[in-house]
mmCIF file of C-alpha atoms in Angstrom:
data_model
loop_
_atom_site.group_PDB
_atom_site.id
_atom_site.type_symbol
_atom_site.label_atom_id
_atom_site.label_comp_id
_atom_site.label_asym_id
_atom_site.label_seq_id
_atom_site.Cartn_x
_atom_site.Cartn_y
_atom_site.Cartn_z
ATOM 1 C CA UNK A 69 -28.530 -112.462 40.524
ATOM 2 C CA UNK A 70 -26.562 -111.857 37.358
ATOM 3 C CA UNK A 71 -24.070 -114.040 35.539
ATOM 4 C CA UNK A 72 -20.801 -112.153 35.242
ATOM 5 C CA UNK A 73 -18.507 -112.522 32.247
ATOM 6 C CA UNK A 74 -16.352 -114.744 34.442
ATOM 7 C CA UNK A 75 -19.326 -116.930 35.349
ATOM 8 C CA UNK A 76 -20.219 -117.363 31.690
ATOM 9 C CA UNK A 77 -16.663 -118.353 30.837
ATOM 10 C CA UNK A 78 -16.544 -120.809 33.742
ATOM 11 C CA UNK A 79 -19.835 -122.389 32.723
ATOM 12 C CA UNK A 80 -18.909 -122.664 29.051
ATOM 13 C CA UNK A 81 -15.556 -124.213 29.918
ATOM 14 C CA UNK A 82 -17.149 -126.629 32.359
ATOM 15 C CA UNK A 83 -19.644 -127.857 29.798
ATOM 16 C CA UNK A 84 -16.919 -128.123 27.167
ATOM 17 C CA UNK A 85 -15.049 -130.458 29.538
ATOM 18 C CA UNK A 86 -18.225 -132.405 30.264
ATOM 19 C CA UNK A 87 -18.736 -132.735 26.521
ATOM 20 C CA UNK A 88 -20.429 -135.900 25.347
ATOM 21 C CA UNK A 89 -20.902 -137.158 28.887
ATOM 22 C CA UNK A 90 -23.667 -134.627 29.438
ATOM 23 C CA UNK A 91 -26.315 -137.243 28.633
ATOM 24 C CA UNK A 92 -24.954 -139.628 31.253
ATOM 25 C CA UNK A 93 -24.652 -136.807 33.765
ATOM 26 C CA UNK A 94 -28.290 -135.942 33.078
ATOM 27 C CA UNK A 95 -29.428 -139.487 33.758
ATOM 28 C CA UNK A 96 -27.342 -139.800 36.914
ATOM 29 C CA UNK A 97 -28.594 -136.422 38.133
ATOM 30 C CA UNK A 98 -32.159 -137.643 37.861
ATOM 31 C CA UNK A 99 -31.358 -140.964 39.489
ATOM 32 C CA UNK A 100 -29.705 -139.233 42.434
ATOM 33 C CA UNK A 101 -32.518 -136.716 42.734
ATOM 34 C CA UNK A 102 -35.106 -139.518 42.899
ATOM 35 C CA UNK A 103 -32.976 -141.361 45.469
ATOM 36 C CA UNK A 104 -32.084 -138.387 47.666
ATOM 37 C CA UNK A 105 -35.451 -136.629 47.391
ATOM 38 C CA UNK A 106 -38.145 -139.284 46.936
ATOM 39 C CA UNK A 107 -40.857 -136.624 46.744
ATOM 40 C CA UNK A 108 -39.505 -135.705 43.295
ATOM 41 C CA UNK A 109 -40.703 -139.069 42.029
ATOM 42 C CA UNK A 110 -44.280 -137.823 42.299
ATOM 43 C CA UNK A 111 -43.778 -136.039 38.996
ATOM 44 C CA UNK A 112 -42.980 -139.314 37.260
ATOM 45 C CA UNK A 113 -45.667 -141.835 38.198
ATOM 46 C CA UNK A 114 -45.643 -143.000 34.591
ATOM 47 C CA UNK A 115 -41.934 -143.800 34.599
ATOM 48 C CA UNK A 116 -39.937 -146.868 35.421
ATOM 49 C CA UNK A 117 -37.569 -145.340 37.955
ATOM 50 C CA UNK A 118 -35.434 -148.381 38.623
ATOM 51 C CA UNK A 119 -31.676 -148.139 38.202
ATOM 52 C CA UNK A 120 -30.678 -148.155 34.540
ATOM 53 C CA UNK A 121 -34.200 -147.408 33.356
ATOM 54 C CA UNK A 122 -34.406 -146.494 29.687
ATOM 55 C CA UNK A 123 -36.895 -143.777 30.540
ATOM 56 C CA UNK A 124 -34.502 -142.166 33.011
ATOM 57 C CA UNK A 125 -31.736 -142.316 30.410
ATOM 58 C CA UNK A 126 -33.963 -140.687 27.804
ATOM 59 C CA UNK A 127 -35.195 -138.039 30.169
ATOM 60 C CA UNK A 128 -31.694 -137.370 31.459
ATOM 61 C CA UNK A 129 -30.679 -136.736 27.862
ATOM 62 C CA UNK A 130 -33.484 -134.180 27.489
ATOM 63 C CA UNK A 131 -32.459 -132.399 30.682
ATOM 64 C CA UNK A 132 -28.816 -132.340 29.587
ATOM 65 C CA UNK A 133 -29.768 -131.016 26.156
ATOM 66 C CA UNK A 134 -31.714 -128.168 27.734
ATOM 67 C CA UNK A 135 -28.751 -127.244 29.928
ATOM 68 C CA UNK A 136 -26.419 -127.336 26.930
ATOM 69 C CA UNK A 137 -28.845 -125.155 24.983
ATOM 70 C CA UNK A 138 -28.827 -122.673 27.843
ATOM 71 C CA UNK A 139 -25.024 -122.691 27.895
ATOM 72 C CA UNK A 140 -24.898 -122.105 24.142
ATOM 73 C CA UNK A 141 -27.176 -119.090 24.540
ATOM 74 C CA UNK A 142 -25.916 -118.003 27.894
ATOM 75 C CA UNK A 143 -26.509 -114.338 27.107
ATOM 76 C CA UNK A 144 -30.194 -115.021 26.615
ATOM 77 C CA UNK A 145 -31.236 -118.075 28.622
ATOM 78 C CA UNK A 146 -34.819 -116.838 28.778
ATOM 79 C CA UNK A 147 -35.000 -116.702 24.994
ATOM 80 C CA UNK A 148 -33.319 -120.065 24.532
ATOM 81 C CA UNK A 149 -35.605 -121.845 27.006
ATOM 82 C CA UNK A 150 -38.779 -119.897 26.260
ATOM 83 C CA UNK A 151 -40.712 -122.913 24.999
ATOM 84 C CA UNK A 152 -39.558 -125.037 27.927
ATOM 85 C CA UNK A 153 -40.607 -122.240 30.234
ATOM 86 C CA UNK A 154 -44.102 -122.266 28.706
ATOM 87 C CA UNK A 155 -44.241 -126.039 29.039
ATOM 88 C CA UNK A 156 -43.333 -125.969 32.728
ATOM 89 C CA UNK A 157 -45.794 -123.167 33.467
ATOM 90 C CA UNK A 158 -48.785 -124.503 31.584
ATOM 91 C CA UNK A 159 -48.436 -128.238 31.579
ATOM 92 C CA UNK A 160 -45.788 -129.646 33.907
ATOM 93 C CA UNK A 161 -46.086 -127.178 36.796
ATOM 94 C CA UNK A 162 -43.217 -128.691 38.729
ATOM 95 C CA UNK A 163 -42.999 -126.877 42.043
ATOM 96 C CA UNK A 164 -40.153 -124.349 41.914
ATOM 97 C CA UNK A 165 -38.360 -125.880 44.886
ATOM 98 C CA UNK A 166 -37.512 -128.944 42.784
ATOM 99 C CA UNK A 167 -35.255 -127.044 40.389
ATOM 100 C CA UNK A 168 -32.926 -126.377 43.311
ATOM 101 C CA UNK A 169 -32.897 -130.086 44.113
ATOM 102 C CA UNK A 170 -32.121 -131.012 40.514
ATOM 103 C CA UNK A 171 -29.389 -128.373 40.311
ATOM 104 C CA UNK A 172 -27.824 -129.614 43.539
ATOM 105 C CA UNK A 173 -27.755 -133.194 42.272
ATOM 106 C CA UNK A 174 -26.180 -132.061 39.010
ATOM 107 C CA UNK A 175 -23.367 -130.442 41.002
ATOM 108 C CA UNK A 176 -22.969 -133.673 42.999
ATOM 109 C CA UNK A 177 -22.597 -135.608 39.734
ATOM 110 C CA UNK A 178 -19.982 -133.181 38.430
ATOM 111 C CA UNK A 179 -18.171 -133.387 41.785
ATOM 112 C CA UNK A 180 -18.108 -137.159 41.541
ATOM 113 C CA UNK A 181 -16.896 -137.459 37.967
ATOM 114 C CA UNK A 182 -14.736 -134.378 37.610
ATOM 115 C CA UNK A 183 -13.727 -133.163 41.059
ATOM 116 C CA UNK A 184 -10.793 -131.172 39.659
ATOM 117 C CA UNK A 185 -13.180 -129.296 37.388
ATOM 118 C CA UNK A 186 -15.325 -128.164 40.300
ATOM 119 C CA UNK A 187 -13.065 -125.551 41.854
ATOM 120 C CA UNK A 188 -14.835 -123.215 44.295
ATOM 121 C CA UNK A 189 -15.048 -120.530 41.607
ATOM 122 C CA UNK A 190 -16.509 -122.888 38.995
ATOM 123 C CA UNK A 191 -18.819 -124.341 41.661
ATOM 124 C CA UNK A 192 -20.122 -120.831 42.332
ATOM 125 C CA UNK A 193 -20.594 -120.070 38.617
ATOM 126 C CA UNK A 194 -22.350 -123.361 37.906
ATOM 127 C CA UNK A 195 -24.609 -122.912 40.921
ATOM 128 C CA UNK A 196 -25.561 -119.445 39.693
ATOM 129 C CA UNK A 197 -26.150 -120.770 36.185
ATOM 130 C CA UNK A 198 -28.394 -123.586 37.416
ATOM 131 C CA UNK A 199 -30.314 -121.054 39.535
ATOM 132 C CA UNK A 200 -30.761 -118.886 36.463
ATOM 133 C CA UNK A 201 -32.095 -121.849 34.471
ATOM 134 C CA UNK A 202 -34.530 -122.707 37.270
ATOM 135 C CA UNK A 203 -35.674 -119.097 37.426
ATOM 136 C CA UNK A 204 -36.335 -119.034 33.689
ATOM 137 C CA UNK A 205 -38.293 -122.281 33.803
ATOM 138 C CA UNK A 206 -40.541 -120.978 36.585
ATOM 139 C CA UNK A 207 -40.729 -117.371 35.382
ATOM 140 C CA UNK A 208 -44.161 -117.712 33.795
ATOM 141 C CA UNK A 209 -45.761 -119.679 36.629
ATOM 142 C CA UNK A 210 -47.808 -116.701 37.791
ATOM 143 C CA UNK B 7 -37.460 -138.700 66.922
ATOM 144 C CA UNK B 8 -35.597 -139.490 63.723
ATOM 145 C CA UNK B 9 -35.464 -143.097 62.692
ATOM 146 C CA UNK B 10 -32.242 -144.344 61.170
ATOM 147 C CA UNK B 11 -32.119 -147.705 59.469
ATOM 148 C CA UNK B 12 -29.083 -149.867 60.178
ATOM 149 C CA UNK B 13 -27.994 -149.320 56.602
ATOM 150 C CA UNK B 14 -28.225 -145.533 56.895
ATOM 151 C CA UNK B 15 -26.186 -145.559 60.090
ATOM 152 C CA UNK B 16 -23.586 -147.725 58.423
ATOM 153 C CA UNK B 17 -23.390 -145.495 55.336
ATOM 154 C CA UNK B 18 -22.924 -142.436 57.517
ATOM 155 C CA UNK B 19 -20.396 -143.769 60.013
ATOM 156 C CA UNK B 20 -18.257 -145.673 57.527
ATOM 157 C CA UNK B 21 -17.875 -142.637 55.283
ATOM 158 C CA UNK B 22 -17.212 -140.384 58.272
ATOM 159 C CA UNK B 23 -14.367 -142.601 59.452
ATOM 160 C CA UNK B 24 -12.507 -141.723 56.261
ATOM 161 C CA UNK B 25 -13.094 -137.967 56.443
ATOM 162 C CA UNK B 26 -10.259 -135.619 57.347
ATOM 163 C CA UNK B 27 -12.303 -133.294 59.523
ATOM 164 C CA UNK B 28 -9.878 -130.395 59.328
ATOM 165 C CA UNK B 29 -9.520 -130.429 55.541
ATOM 166 C CA UNK B 30 -13.133 -131.202 54.818
ATOM 167 C CA UNK B 31 -14.390 -128.594 57.277
ATOM 168 C CA UNK B 32 -12.096 -125.931 55.908
ATOM 169 C CA UNK B 33 -13.142 -126.664 52.349
ATOM 170 C CA UNK B 34 -16.841 -126.759 53.145
ATOM 171 C CA UNK B 35 -16.801 -123.433 54.970
ATOM 172 C CA UNK B 36 -14.637 -121.792 52.300
ATOM 173 C CA UNK B 37 -16.996 -122.974 49.578
ATOM 174 C CA UNK B 38 -19.992 -121.683 51.535
ATOM 175 C CA UNK B 39 -18.421 -118.228 51.682
ATOM 176 C CA UNK B 40 -17.442 -118.348 48.001
ATOM 177 C CA UNK B 41 -20.576 -119.874 46.471
ATOM 178 C CA UNK B 42 -22.994 -117.915 48.680
ATOM 179 C CA UNK B 43 -21.085 -114.710 49.354
ATOM 180 C CA UNK B 44 -23.838 -113.229 51.494
ATOM 181 C CA UNK B 45 -22.887 -115.778 54.162
ATOM 182 C CA UNK B 46 -19.748 -113.709 54.724
ATOM 183 C CA UNK B 47 -21.937 -111.380 56.767
ATOM 184 C CA UNK B 48 -21.300 -113.534 59.812
ATOM 185 C CA UNK B 49 -17.548 -113.373 59.531
ATOM 186 C CA UNK B 50 -16.585 -109.705 59.415
ATOM 187 C CA UNK B 51 -13.919 -110.397 62.051
ATOM 188 C CA UNK B 52 -12.203 -112.997 59.889
ATOM 189 C CA UNK B 53 -10.061 -110.545 57.946
ATOM 190 C CA UNK B 54 -9.469 -110.951 54.231
ATOM 191 C CA UNK B 55 -12.418 -112.579 52.449
ATOM 192 C CA UNK B 56 -12.016 -110.498 49.306
ATOM 193 C CA UNK B 57 -11.481 -113.333 46.824
ATOM 194 C CA UNK B 58 -11.790 -117.104 46.578
ATOM 195 C CA UNK B 59 -8.016 -117.374 46.993
ATOM 196 C CA UNK B 60 -8.106 -115.168 50.085
ATOM 197 C CA UNK B 61 -10.971 -117.175 51.562
ATOM 198 C CA UNK B 62 -9.350 -120.544 50.926
ATOM 199 C CA UNK B 63 -6.062 -119.379 52.438
ATOM 200 C CA UNK B 64 -7.630 -117.576 55.374
ATOM 201 C CA UNK B 65 -6.483 -119.318 58.580
ATOM 202 C CA UNK B 66 -9.592 -118.214 60.503
ATOM 203 C CA UNK B 67 -11.798 -119.797 57.872
ATOM 204 C CA UNK B 68 -9.821 -123.024 58.118
ATOM 205 C CA UNK B 69 -9.968 -123.065 61.895
ATOM 206 C CA UNK B 70 -13.656 -122.322 61.998
ATOM 207 C CA UNK B 71 -14.394 -124.890 59.329
ATOM 208 C CA UNK B 72 -12.643 -127.485 61.444
ATOM 209 C CA UNK B 73 -14.649 -126.394 64.490
ATOM 210 C CA UNK B 74 -17.940 -126.640 62.640
ATOM 211 C CA UNK B 75 -17.234 -130.056 61.184
ATOM 212 C CA UNK B 76 -15.911 -131.390 64.496
ATOM 213 C CA UNK B 77 -19.247 -130.419 65.962
ATOM 214 C CA UNK B 78 -20.947 -132.232 63.100
ATOM 215 C CA UNK B 79 -19.080 -135.313 64.232
ATOM 216 C CA UNK B 80 -20.922 -135.081 67.529
ATOM 217 C CA UNK B 81 -24.194 -135.547 65.698
ATOM 218 C CA UNK B 82 -22.807 -138.651 64.025
ATOM 219 C CA UNK B 83 -21.745 -140.042 67.409
ATOM 220 C CA UNK B 84 -25.249 -139.384 68.699
ATOM 221 C CA UNK B 85 -27.480 -140.164 65.740
ATOM 222 C CA UNK B 86 -30.357 -141.172 67.983
ATOM 223 C CA UNK B 87 -30.108 -138.006 70.026
ATOM 224 C CA UNK B 88 -29.247 -135.172 67.694
ATOM 225 C CA UNK B 89 -31.889 -132.788 69.068
ATOM 226 C CA UNK B 90 -30.465 -132.948 72.578
ATOM 227 C CA UNK B 91 -26.879 -132.890 71.336
ATOM 228 C CA UNK B 92 -27.483 -129.583 69.570
ATOM 229 C CA UNK B 93 -29.856 -127.960 72.041
ATOM 230 C CA UNK B 94 -27.347 -125.486 73.450
ATOM 231 C CA UNK B 95 -25.763 -124.838 70.057
ATOM 232 C CA UNK B 96 -29.204 -124.012 68.704
ATOM 233 C CA UNK B 97 -29.750 -121.426 71.422
ATOM 234 C CA UNK B 98 -26.311 -120.000 70.740
ATOM 235 C CA UNK B 99 -26.934 -119.646 67.003
ATOM 236 C CA UNK B 100 -30.215 -117.884 67.704
ATOM 237 C CA UNK B 101 -29.466 -115.695 70.691
ATOM 238 C CA UNK B 102 -25.808 -114.823 70.250
ATOM 239 C CA UNK B 103 -24.847 -115.516 66.650
ATOM 240 C CA UNK B 104 -28.164 -114.529 64.987
ATOM 241 C CA UNK B 105 -27.733 -116.950 62.113
ATOM 242 C CA UNK B 106 -30.678 -117.512 59.746
ATOM 243 C CA UNK B 107 -31.270 -121.299 59.795
ATOM 244 C CA UNK B 108 -31.335 -121.294 56.008
ATOM 245 C CA UNK B 109 -27.551 -121.100 56.285
ATOM 246 C CA UNK B 110 -27.457 -124.518 57.938
ATOM 247 C CA UNK B 111 -29.199 -125.966 54.890
ATOM 248 C CA UNK B 112 -26.767 -124.206 52.558
ATOM 249 C CA UNK B 113 -23.758 -125.539 54.460
ATOM 250 C CA UNK B 114 -25.243 -129.033 54.540
ATOM 251 C CA UNK B 115 -25.564 -129.098 50.759
ATOM 252 C CA UNK B 116 -22.044 -127.758 50.323
ATOM 253 C CA UNK B 117 -20.767 -130.513 52.612
ATOM 254 C CA UNK B 118 -22.512 -133.089 50.426
ATOM 255 C CA UNK B 119 -20.744 -131.736 47.348
ATOM 256 C CA UNK B 120 -17.355 -131.775 49.095
ATOM 257 C CA UNK B 121 -17.927 -135.387 50.175
ATOM 258 C CA UNK B 122 -18.999 -136.295 46.640
ATOM 259 C CA UNK B 123 -15.793 -134.837 45.195
ATOM 260 C CA UNK B 124 -13.719 -136.770 47.727
ATOM 261 C CA UNK B 125 -15.447 -140.138 47.591
ATOM 262 C CA UNK B 126 -16.585 -140.135 43.943
ATOM 263 C CA UNK B 127 -18.365 -143.378 43.049
ATOM 264 C CA UNK B 128 -18.265 -144.567 46.672
ATOM 265 C CA UNK B 129 -20.702 -141.745 47.324
ATOM 266 C CA UNK B 130 -23.539 -143.826 45.931
ATOM 267 C CA UNK B 131 -27.124 -142.582 45.589
ATOM 268 C CA UNK B 132 -27.979 -144.541 48.749
ATOM 269 C CA UNK B 133 -25.076 -142.904 50.531
ATOM 270 C CA UNK B 134 -26.192 -139.488 49.333
ATOM 271 C CA UNK B 135 -29.707 -140.191 50.606
ATOM 272 C CA UNK B 136 -28.422 -141.025 54.088
ATOM 273 C CA UNK B 137 -26.217 -137.950 54.182
ATOM 274 C CA UNK B 138 -28.914 -135.615 52.840
ATOM 275 C CA UNK B 139 -31.102 -136.934 55.640
ATOM 276 C CA UNK B 140 -28.315 -136.303 58.167
ATOM 277 C CA UNK B 141 -27.610 -132.727 57.092
ATOM 278 C CA UNK B 142 -31.321 -132.039 57.089
ATOM 279 C CA UNK B 143 -31.717 -133.423 60.621
ATOM 280 C CA UNK B 144 -28.715 -131.408 61.819
ATOM 281 C CA UNK B 145 -30.077 -128.216 60.255
ATOM 282 C CA UNK B 146 -33.441 -128.869 61.837
ATOM 283 C CA UNK B 147 -31.903 -129.508 65.271
ATOM 284 C CA UNK B 148 -29.867 -126.317 65.069
ATOM 285 C CA UNK B 149 -32.997 -124.346 64.224
ATOM 286 C CA UNK B 150 -35.153 -126.021 66.819
ATOM 287 C CA UNK B 151 -34.517 -123.661 69.732
ATOM 288 C CA UNK B 152 -35.040 -120.501 67.714
ATOM 289 C CA UNK B 153 -37.572 -118.079 69.053
#
């Protein structure tokens, strides 16, 4: 699975439109993931996962920042997220299936807040991008 | 047997009552074929699927999308009996259509995204939970008779 030039353009444009709301989208993505897939909460026993939690906001911001970083280095996502990849492989070891769940919830959030942005073509490009990010983060698992 | 809380049933049926089955079905199927192009393998008789525009405008895609989502409505009418409701359809998808059940999961998630774009904030996290559960149960029921 390769990101075409078109995909990269679609993703960059999408994130430009999302702009400063990325942090909020990150937090809502996490909140929805915890609500829709309760098993994902097992990775956060140390968190307050109630609605509006400061920890979810902070973590959502981190997730958003990583996505933005990947977008800004979309020709070399593996390079851009190398340290995060190490972290997930050595310390966090989040099961790979959960990156799909997170990606799906991110698309749901975009669909909710900017439905006109999420045309089928952009939907496809974003889905591919999120897959690519998940692949990078799990690349060093074994 | 799947247990549905009263709240889950309410979240599902109240949202469903506002869904335009034809439009929503057409969009969901079109997006499936666009976002996961390998799913086009099942629709070689549908004519022009060469681009997103072609897929969205394809009348066979629209018609089939409506058919699929109408069938989905049957599950919603029979929430306590989805396995039985889909028993024959499951056999059909295995024996005649030869569809990998993974495709049911893909379509379910696409449907969720289409609903989210339509209902926006009304598609609350609790609502999403109920619907994720529903699409999962439907996918499972459709795969149940595979052999």
